[in-house]
């Protein structure tokens, strides 16, 4: 007895990838961490020097506004400069394709041949891709510059992400003093939770153990605050 099995194959999507080129994750993560750590350290230094909560409110707000604006301006300038450099190099590639299309096609064929294709197949692939100038430009830019010309990072998105994230992080150690706290206890508790939480979130986004990311950020943040508190305390004693 013969059993015939018929199988119908259809395309399957086995997995998907998250967007790693949008220009928002790095400034958002860096902004939140920097806001929490720097403002926590600043407030700790002020309390260590003066022992009062009123000065911590003023210092915390000043640190939040100044830091958020500085981070946003820095991110905008950095990403804008990077994007302008990318566009300039894309323009160079566009001019070269217009001036010497045969040479660029040969360059593309050599690249695919170096990656393991047979010379004839590499030549056919390069010729097919080079038939459309715009498609050829995109291929050359991706292969030679390692960037997607249709998905360059946005300076505005980077600046906004950095500003909002820094403000959110910097607000964490400031909250207790807005409600009348005069010591560091509540600020320390909230900051510890915030540091561990932010670190855990980042670890999850980057597919690393959440507890390891949380502990790493907690150690770095508490260490920075401890150093600043100690310096502030020493200065406060020396001044008094």
XYZ file of N, CA, C and O in Angstrom, residues 20-190:
684
model
N 15.891 49.589 14.348
C 17.093 49.946 15.101
C 17.804 51.153 14.492
O 18.902 51.511 14.901
N 17.166 51.792 13.498
C 17.825 52.894 12.797
C 17.057 54.203 12.874
O 17.407 55.156 12.205
N 15.990 54.258 13.666
C 15.148 55.441 13.650
C 15.713 56.650 14.357
O 15.193 57.741 14.231
N 16.756 56.491 15.131
C 17.392 57.623 15.776
C 16.746 58.065 17.071
O 17.054 59.137 17.572
N 15.858 57.232 17.657
C 15.177 57.654 18.877
C 15.652 56.894 20.108
O 15.629 57.436 21.211
N 16.065 55.617 19.936
C 16.368 54.794 21.108
C 17.583 55.301 21.873
O 17.542 55.453 23.094
N 18.673 55.561 21.182
C 19.902 55.978 21.872
C 19.705 57.280 22.641
O 20.019 57.348 23.833
N 19.166 58.367 22.001
C 18.978 59.587 22.791
C 17.960 59.441 23.910
O 18.101 60.066 24.961
N 16.929 58.611 23.704
C 15.928 58.424 24.751
C 16.531 57.702 25.955
O 16.350 58.120 27.107
N 17.247 56.627 25.686
C 17.867 55.870 26.773
C 18.930 56.708 27.474
O 18.964 56.811 28.705
N 19.806 57.303 26.681
C 20.877 58.108 27.262
C 20.311 59.297 28.026
O 20.795 59.652 29.109
N 19.269 59.926 27.482
C 18.663 61.079 28.144
C 18.053 60.720 29.482
O 18.246 61.431 30.478
N 17.297 59.615 29.527
C 16.661 59.206 30.782
C 17.697 58.866 31.844
O 17.589 59.280 33.008
N 18.689 58.104 31.451
C 19.735 57.730 32.399
C 20.508 58.953 32.877
O 20.770 59.115 34.074
N 20.884 59.796 31.930
C 21.667 60.974 32.288
C 20.865 61.915 33.166
O 21.383 62.496 34.126
N 19.581 62.092 32.858
C 18.735 62.962 33.654
C 18.605 62.482 35.083
O 18.743 63.269 36.037
N 18.370 61.184 35.258
C 18.203 60.644 36.606
C 19.513 60.709 37.387
O 19.550 61.190 38.527
N 20.592 60.224 36.761
C 21.871 60.154 37.468
C 22.402 61.546 37.787
O 22.817 61.834 38.926
N 22.403 62.441 36.785
C 22.992 63.768 36.995
C 22.189 64.591 37.992
O 22.758 65.269 38.860
N 20.849 64.533 37.909
C 20.053 65.332 38.840
C 20.066 64.724 40.241
O 20.054 65.447 41.236
N 20.085 63.411 40.310
C 20.214 62.754 41.615
C 21.538 63.138 42.267
O 21.596 63.482 43.460
N 22.605 63.119 41.473
C 23.917 63.490 41.999
C 23.961 64.967 42.382
O 24.524 65.341 43.417
N 23.346 65.822 41.561
C 23.324 67.253 41.847
C 22.566 67.540 43.140
O 23.042 68.282 44.015
N 21.378 66.955 43.272
C 20.576 67.165 44.478
C 21.298 66.612 45.705
O 21.304 67.237 46.773
N 21.916 65.438 45.550
C 22.663 64.864 46.671
C 23.805 65.781 47.088
O 24.079 65.953 48.290
N 24.476 66.374 46.099
C 25.569 67.287 46.422
C 25.086 68.523 47.161
O 25.717 68.977 48.123
N 23.939 69.067 46.725
C 23.393 70.263 47.381
C 22.957 69.942 48.804
O 23.249 70.698 49.746
N 22.261 68.826 48.984
C 21.825 68.439 50.327
C 23.031 68.128 51.204
O 23.069 68.469 52.397
N 24.037 67.490 50.624
C 25.248 67.207 51.389
C 25.963 68.468 51.831
O 26.565 68.515 52.909
N 25.890 69.507 51.007
C 26.586 70.753 51.336
C 25.787 71.626 52.289
O 26.342 72.252 53.198
N 24.450 71.692 52.093
C 23.637 72.628 52.870
C 22.755 71.935 53.903
O 22.322 72.565 54.868
N 22.433 70.650 53.641
C 21.557 69.935 54.563
C 20.122 70.402 54.498
O 19.313 70.059 55.352
N 19.743 71.179 53.486
C 18.387 71.715 53.374
C 17.733 71.247 52.087
O 18.401 71.008 51.086
N 16.400 71.127 52.131
C 15.661 70.697 50.951
C 15.305 71.817 50.004
O 15.083 71.589 48.822
N 15.199 73.055 50.499
C 14.806 74.175 49.636
C 15.817 74.394 48.524
O 15.458 74.618 47.370
N 17.085 74.320 48.872
C 18.121 74.465 47.855
C 18.087 73.325 46.859
O 18.430 73.504 45.683
N 17.648 72.143 47.299
C 17.567 70.997 46.399
C 16.509 71.205 45.330
O 16.686 70.791 44.182
N 15.393 71.863 45.692
C 14.335 72.141 44.711
C 14.858 73.072 43.622
O 14.678 72.819 42.422
N 15.496 74.140 44.041
C 16.045 75.096 43.075
C 17.105 74.444 42.197
O 17.093 74.573 40.966
N 18.022 73.715 42.830
C 19.082 73.045 42.079
C 18.502 71.976 41.157
O 18.952 71.813 40.017
N 17.499 71.248 41.644
C 16.883 70.192 40.830
C 16.196 70.736 39.600
O 16.337 70.183 38.502
N 15.435 71.826 39.772
C 14.767 72.441 38.625
C 15.783 73.010 37.639
O 15.640 72.868 36.420
N 16.802 73.674 38.177
C 17.838 74.232 37.309
C 18.546 73.117 36.538
O 18.808 73.234 35.333
N 18.855 72.020 37.233
C 19.506 70.897 36.575
C 18.624 70.256 35.527
O 19.098 69.863 34.458
N 17.312 70.168 35.790
C 16.376 69.577 34.839
C 16.289 70.416 33.563
O 16.439 69.893 32.447
N 16.027 71.720 33.738
C 15.855 72.587 32.563
C 17.151 72.710 31.757
O 17.171 72.545 30.536
N 18.248 72.997 32.476
C 19.529 73.174 31.783
C 19.969 71.881 31.108
O 20.422 71.888 29.956
N 19.832 70.774 31.822
C 20.265 69.498 31.260
C 19.428 69.073 30.073
O 19.964 68.592 29.066
N 18.096 69.238 30.175
C 17.219 68.831 29.075
C 17.493 69.663 27.819
O 17.564 69.127 26.704
N 17.648 70.977 27.995
C 17.936 71.845 26.848
C 19.305 71.526 26.246
O 19.471 71.486 25.018
N 20.273 71.288 27.111
C 21.613 70.964 26.631
C 21.627 69.631 25.879
O 22.240 69.519 24.805
N 20.939 68.635 26.419
C 20.882 67.337 25.761
C 20.189 67.444 24.408
O 20.650 66.870 23.409
N 19.061 68.174 24.355
C 18.328 68.308 23.097
C 19.168 69.030 22.053
O 19.232 68.615 20.891
N 19.824 70.123 22.464
C 20.659 70.871 21.523
C 21.830 70.025 21.036
O 22.172 70.028 19.843
N 22.440 69.290 21.956
C 23.570 68.446 21.588
C 23.166 67.329 20.640
O 23.859 67.055 19.657
N 22.029 66.684 20.934
C 21.560 65.610 20.062
C 21.181 66.145 18.681
O 21.490 65.526 17.664
N 20.506 67.295 18.655
C 20.105 67.863 17.362
C 21.335 68.176 16.516
O 21.403 67.823 15.336
N 22.309 68.842 17.129
C 23.517 69.204 16.393
C 24.275 67.968 15.929
O 24.744 67.900 14.776
N 24.385 66.982 16.807
C 25.120 65.768 16.479
C 24.466 65.008 15.333
O 25.123 64.638 14.352
N 23.159 64.755 15.451
C 22.464 63.979 14.427
C 22.349 64.775 13.130
O 22.458 64.214 12.036
N 22.144 66.104 13.245
C 22.067 66.942 12.051
C 23.393 66.898 11.286
O 23.401 66.761 10.052
N 24.499 67.000 12.000
C 25.815 66.942 11.357
C 26.048 65.580 10.703
O 26.565 65.495 9.585
N 25.654 64.532 11.410
C 25.805 63.182 10.866
C 24.968 63.019 9.600
O 25.436 62.462 8.598
N 23.727 63.506 9.629
C 22.847 63.390 8.466
C 23.371 64.203 7.295
O 23.311 63.753 6.139
N 23.867 65.408 7.574
C 24.422 66.231 6.500
C 25.632 65.564 5.858
O 25.810 65.629 4.639
N 26.469 64.913 6.676
C 27.617 64.186 6.135
C 27.155 63.026 5.256
O 27.704 62.790 4.174
N 26.139 62.305 5.721
C 25.599 61.207 4.921
C 25.062 61.705 3.588
O 25.323 61.107 2.528
N 24.301 62.806 3.620
C 23.735 63.349 2.383
C 24.834 63.813 1.429
O 24.709 63.659 0.201
N 25.898 64.375 1.976
C 27.012 64.808 1.129
C 27.661 63.618 0.443
O 28.001 63.675 -0.747
N 27.855 62.519 1.184
C 28.450 61.329 0.589
C 27.511 60.671 -0.416
O 27.957 60.103 -1.420
N 26.216 60.729 -0.156
C 25.236 60.208 -1.122
C 25.294 61.017 -2.413
O 25.207 60.463 -3.521
N 25.460 62.337 -2.282
C 25.574 63.188 -3.467
C 26.828 62.846 -4.270
O 26.819 62.852 -5.506
N 27.921 62.529 -3.580
C 29.149 62.104 -4.259
C 28.898 60.831 -5.058
O 29.316 60.708 -6.224
N 28.206 59.876 -4.433
C 27.900 58.617 -5.113
C 26.988 58.841 -6.310
O 27.152 58.210 -7.359
N 26.021 59.746 -6.175
C 25.123 60.048 -7.286
C 25.900 60.631 -8.472
O 25.664 60.245 -9.632
N 26.826 61.549 -8.186
C 27.625 62.141 -9.266
C 28.511 61.095 -9.929
O 28.690 61.095 -11.141
N 29.056 60.197 -9.140
C 29.935 59.167 -9.696
C 29.154 58.200 -10.577
O 29.649 57.749 -11.615
N 27.928 57.873 -10.163
C 27.089 57.004 -10.988
C 26.749 57.657 -12.318
O 26.684 56.985 -13.359
N 26.514 58.966 -12.304
C 26.214 59.681 -13.547
C 27.455 59.821 -14.426
O 27.362 59.762 -15.656
N 28.612 59.990 -13.823
C 29.851 60.219 -14.591
C 30.445 58.921 -15.128
O 30.938 58.875 -16.256
N 30.390 57.870 -14.333
C 31.057 56.629 -14.712
C 30.184 55.422 -14.362
O 30.523 54.633 -13.461
N 29.050 55.230 -15.040
C 28.149 54.127 -14.690
C 28.771 52.748 -14.894
O 28.508 51.828 -14.110
N 29.586 52.594 -15.930
C 30.217 51.297 -16.176
C 31.191 50.929 -15.057
O 31.256 49.779 -14.618
N 31.967 51.914 -14.638
C 32.896 51.657 -13.552
C 32.187 51.305 -12.258
O 32.631 50.427 -11.502
N 31.059 51.969 -11.963
C 30.295 51.679 -10.754
C 29.645 50.300 -10.829
O 29.556 49.591 -9.821
N 29.207 49.929 -12.045
C 28.637 48.590 -12.199
C 29.710 47.521 -11.971
O 29.468 46.501 -11.313
N 30.907 47.759 -12.499
C 32.004 46.819 -12.291
C 32.374 46.737 -10.807
O 32.695 45.661 -10.284
N 32.322 47.872 -10.140
C 32.617 47.894 -8.709
C 31.599 47.072 -7.922
O 31.955 46.320 -7.008
N 30.334 47.187 -8.316
C 29.285 46.427 -7.647
C 29.439 44.934 -7.923
O 29.266 44.103 -7.022
N 29.773 44.579 -9.154
C 29.986 43.171 -9.494
C 31.151 42.591 -8.702
O 31.085 41.460 -8.200
N 32.225 43.358 -8.568
C 33.380 42.895 -7.801
C 33.019 42.696 -6.336
O 33.507 41.758 -5.677
N 32.159 43.559 -5.821
C 31.744 43.438 -4.420
C 30.975 42.136 -4.200
O 31.229 41.404 -3.234
N 30.024 41.829 -5.098
C 29.247 40.604 -4.948
C 30.109 39.372 -5.194
O 29.892 38.321 -4.576
N 31.069 39.485 -6.103
C 31.977 38.371 -6.333
C 32.819 38.099 -5.086
O 33.067 36.939 -4.723
N 33.244 39.170 -4.412
C 34.021 39.012 -3.178
C 33.190 38.363 -2.081
O 33.737 37.748 -1.154
N 31.880 38.479 -2.165
C 30.993 37.870 -1.178
C 30.635 36.430 -1.504
O 29.852 35.810 -0.781
N 31.160 35.918 -2.616
C 30.973 34.495 -2.884
C 30.223 34.139 -4.144
O 30.097 32.956 -4.460
N 29.684 35.134 -4.884
C 28.976 34.812 -6.116
C 29.966 34.495 -7.231
O 31.082 35.013 -7.259
N 29.521 33.636 -8.146
C 30.335 33.370 -9.330
C 30.453 34.649 -10.161
O 29.514 35.461 -10.182
N 31.575 34.841 -10.844
C 31.772 36.086 -11.600
C 30.642 36.417 -12.572
O 30.198 37.571 -12.653
N 30.156 35.410 -13.318
C 29.086 35.674 -14.282
C 27.800 36.083 -13.575
O 27.096 37.001 -14.020
N 27.481 35.379 -12.492
C 26.270 35.716 -11.741
C 26.404 37.098 -11.101
O 25.453 37.889 -11.098
N 27.568 37.406 -10.551
C 27.795 38.720 -9.950
C 27.627 39.825 -10.989
O 27.041 40.879 -10.704
N 28.097 39.563 -12.216
C 27.955 40.554 -13.284
C 26.499 40.747 -13.670
O 26.041 41.882 -13.880
N 25.744 39.652 -13.729
C 24.325 39.766 -14.083
C 23.545 40.502 -12.999
O 22.668 41.323 -13.296
N 23.845 40.187 -11.748
C 23.168 40.874 -10.644
C 23.476 42.368 -10.676
O 22.575 43.215 -10.542
N 24.745 42.708 -10.858
C 25.134 44.120 -10.903
C 24.472 44.833 -12.072
O 24.027 45.977 -11.937
N 24.405 44.161 -13.235
C 23.777 44.771 -14.402
C 22.287 44.996 -14.164
O 21.732 46.040 -14.522
N 21.632 44.003 -13.538
C 20.205 44.160 -13.263
C 19.921 45.287 -12.286
O 18.985 46.071 -12.472
N 20.732 45.397 -11.248
C 20.537 46.456 -10.259
C 20.877 47.831 -10.830
O 20.293 48.835 -10.421
N 21.811 47.874 -11.768
C 22.260 49.148 -12.328
C 21.358 49.668 -13.430
O 21.560 50.788 -13.919
N 20.372 48.861 -13.846
C 19.488 49.305 -14.929
C 18.672 50.527 -14.532
O 18.364 51.390 -15.365
N 18.313 50.613 -13.257
C 17.563 51.760 -12.733
C 18.523 52.622 -11.920
O 19.032 52.179 -10.888
N 18.806 53.868 -12.350
C 19.788 54.708 -11.650
C 19.472 54.929 -10.175
O 20.384 54.916 -9.330
N 18.191 55.134 -9.832
C 17.834 55.370 -8.439
C 18.034 54.110 -7.596
O 18.497 54.176 -6.459
N 17.667 52.968 -8.148
C 17.889 51.712 -7.428
C 19.378 51.454 -7.274
O 19.835 51.007 -6.222
N 20.135 51.744 -8.337
C 21.588 51.567 -8.265
C 22.183 52.452 -7.174
O 23.079 52.036 -6.436
N 21.689 53.681 -7.077
C 22.188 54.600 -6.052
C 21.935 54.033 -4.654
O 22.825 54.037 -3.798
N 20.725 53.541 -4.422
C 20.395 52.992 -3.107
C 21.287 51.796 -2.768
O 21.755 51.652 -1.629
N 21.513 50.948 -3.754
C 22.353 49.771 -3.517
C 23.784 50.174 -3.194
O 24.391 49.683 -2.238
N 24.340 51.105 -3.973
C 25.718 51.543 -3.742
C 25.857 52.216 -2.376
O 26.851 52.001 -1.668
N 24.881 53.023 -2.002
C 24.944 53.715 -0.717
C 24.885 52.716 0.430
O 25.645 52.809 1.407
N 23.991 51.729 0.320
C 23.896 50.723 1.390
C 25.166 49.882 1.475
O 25.644 49.573 2.569
N 25.697 49.510 0.319
C 26.868 48.635 0.317
C 28.144 49.365 0.719
O 28.992 48.819 1.428
N 28.306 50.602 0.264
C 29.559 51.316 0.469
C 29.559 52.188 1.734
O 30.594 52.337 2.380
N 28.412 52.764 2.056
C 28.342 53.649 3.223
C 27.687 52.992 4.429
O 27.812 53.480 5.559
N 26.957 51.904 4.182
C 26.299 51.217 5.291
C 25.098 51.950 5.852
O 24.746 51.762 7.021
N 24.449 52.802 5.039
C 23.271 53.537 5.494
C 22.153 53.365 4.476
O 22.399 53.059 3.308
N 20.931 53.561 4.940
C 19.765 53.523 4.064
C 19.415 54.949 3.676
O 19.021 55.750 4.539
N 19.542 55.321 2.404
C 19.272 56.713 2.014
C 17.817 57.125 2.218
O 17.509 58.315 2.254
N 16.918 56.152 2.346
C 15.503 56.465 2.550
C 15.119 56.509 4.031
O 13.961 56.766 4.355
N 16.074 56.237 4.901
C 15.752 56.177 6.333
C 16.886 56.767 7.155
O 17.419 56.121 8.056
N 17.255 57.998 6.852
C 18.305 58.674 7.599
C 17.753 59.133 8.950
O 16.561 59.450 9.074
N 18.579 59.174 9.991
C 18.099 59.586 11.321
C 17.584 61.019 11.326
O 18.098 61.887 10.610
N 16.553 61.254 12.117
C 15.929 62.566 12.195
C 16.499 63.377 13.359
O 16.398 62.950 14.517
N 17.087 64.550 13.095
C 17.601 65.385 14.184
C 16.509 65.841 15.145
O 16.719 65.886 16.353
N 15.341 66.176 14.606
C 14.238 66.642 15.458
C 13.756 65.530 16.379
O 13.488 65.765 17.559
N 13.637 64.328 15.837
C 13.193 63.203 16.661
C 14.203 62.906 17.758
O 13.843 62.646 18.909
N 15.486 62.957 17.407
C 16.535 62.712 18.400
C 16.507 63.769 19.496
O 16.630 63.458 20.687
N 16.346 65.039 19.108
C 16.324 66.129 20.085
C 15.099 66.019 20.998
O 15.211 66.186 22.219
N 13.935 65.755 20.419
C 12.712 65.644 21.219
C 12.783 64.453 22.172
O 12.400 64.556 23.345
N 13.274 63.319 21.664
C 13.410 62.136 22.517
C 14.339 62.412 23.685
O 14.057 62.045 24.829
N 15.450 63.073 23.389
C 16.430 63.362 24.429
C 15.865 64.332 25.466
O 16.038 64.141 26.672
N 15.179 65.381 25.003
C 14.612 66.391 25.917
C 13.585 65.751 26.858
O 13.641 65.945 28.080
N 12.647 64.999 26.286
C 11.585 64.401 27.101
C 12.151 63.346 28.059
O 11.748 63.282 29.227
N 13.069 62.529 27.564
C 13.623 61.473 28.401
C 14.454 62.049 29.539
O 14.375 61.579 30.681
N 15.278 63.048 29.243
C 16.084 63.670 30.297
C 15.176 64.286 31.359
O 15.420 64.137 32.561
N 14.137 64.999 30.928
C 13.210 65.626 31.877
C 12.547 64.591 32.772
O 12.415 64.790 33.985
N 12.122 63.471 32.176
C 11.477 62.415 32.957
C 12.442 61.825 33.975
O 12.084 61.606 35.138
N 13.673 61.564 33.534
C 14.660 61.011 34.459
C 15.033 61.981 35.559
O 15.135 61.601 36.734
N 15.210 63.256 35.202
C 15.624 64.260 36.185
C 14.527 64.560 37.201
O 14.807 65.019 38.319
N 13.283 64.303 36.836
C 12.165 64.591 37.736
C 12.088 63.588 38.887
O 11.580 63.917 39.975
N 12.591 62.374 38.677
C 12.453 61.310 39.684
C 13.028 61.706 41.045
O 12.325 61.641 42.066
N 14.298 62.135 41.135
C 14.831 62.482 42.466
C 14.314 63.820 42.986
O 14.506 64.138 44.169
N 13.658 64.602 42.129
C 13.171 65.924 42.528
C 11.803 65.861 43.190
O 11.464 66.724 44.023
N 11.021 64.840 42.845
C 9.629 64.752 43.308
C 9.492 64.871 44.827
O 8.633 65.646 45.317
N 10.252 64.152 45.653
C 10.053 64.254 47.112
C 10.211 65.682 47.641
O 9.481 66.092 48.555
N 11.132 66.439 47.073
C 11.368 67.801 47.555
C 10.263 68.760 47.140
O 10.041 69.778 47.783
N 9.553 68.413 46.057
C 8.395 69.228 45.667
C 7.257 69.094 46.662
O 6.378 69.946 46.729
N 7.264 68.014 47.429
C 6.221 67.777 48.431
C 6.736 68.015 49.844
O 6.154 67.525 50.819
N 7.840 68.738 49.963
C 8.293 69.191 51.274
C 9.367 68.380 51.942
O 9.710 68.666 53.100
N 9.892 67.379 51.284
C 10.955 66.583 51.903
C 12.194 67.438 52.133
O 12.510 68.331 51.345
N 12.890 67.198 53.219
C 14.111 67.962 53.526
C 15.352 67.086 53.519
O 16.466 67.594 53.521
N 15.163 65.768 53.536
C 16.297 64.848 53.511
C 16.339 64.047 52.219
O 15.460 64.165 51.355
N 17.338 63.201 52.111
C 17.561 62.449 50.883
C 16.875 61.081 50.845
O 16.910 60.422 49.813
N 16.242 60.680 51.959
C 15.753 59.302 52.051
C 14.807 58.935 50.925
O 15.020 57.954 50.194
N 13.731 59.726 50.742
C 12.763 59.416 49.689
C 13.374 59.564 48.298
O 13.076 58.779 47.396
N 14.216 60.563 48.150
C 14.873 60.760 46.855
C 15.757 59.567 46.514
O 15.811 59.126 45.357
N 16.441 59.041 47.530
C 17.289 57.873 47.306
C 16.448 56.668 46.913
O 16.778 55.934 45.963
N 15.346 56.458 47.613
C 14.474 55.310 47.319
C 13.938 55.389 45.896
O 14.012 54.419 45.121
N 13.398 56.555 45.541
C 12.845 56.716 44.193
C 13.933 56.594 43.129
O 13.715 56.005 42.061
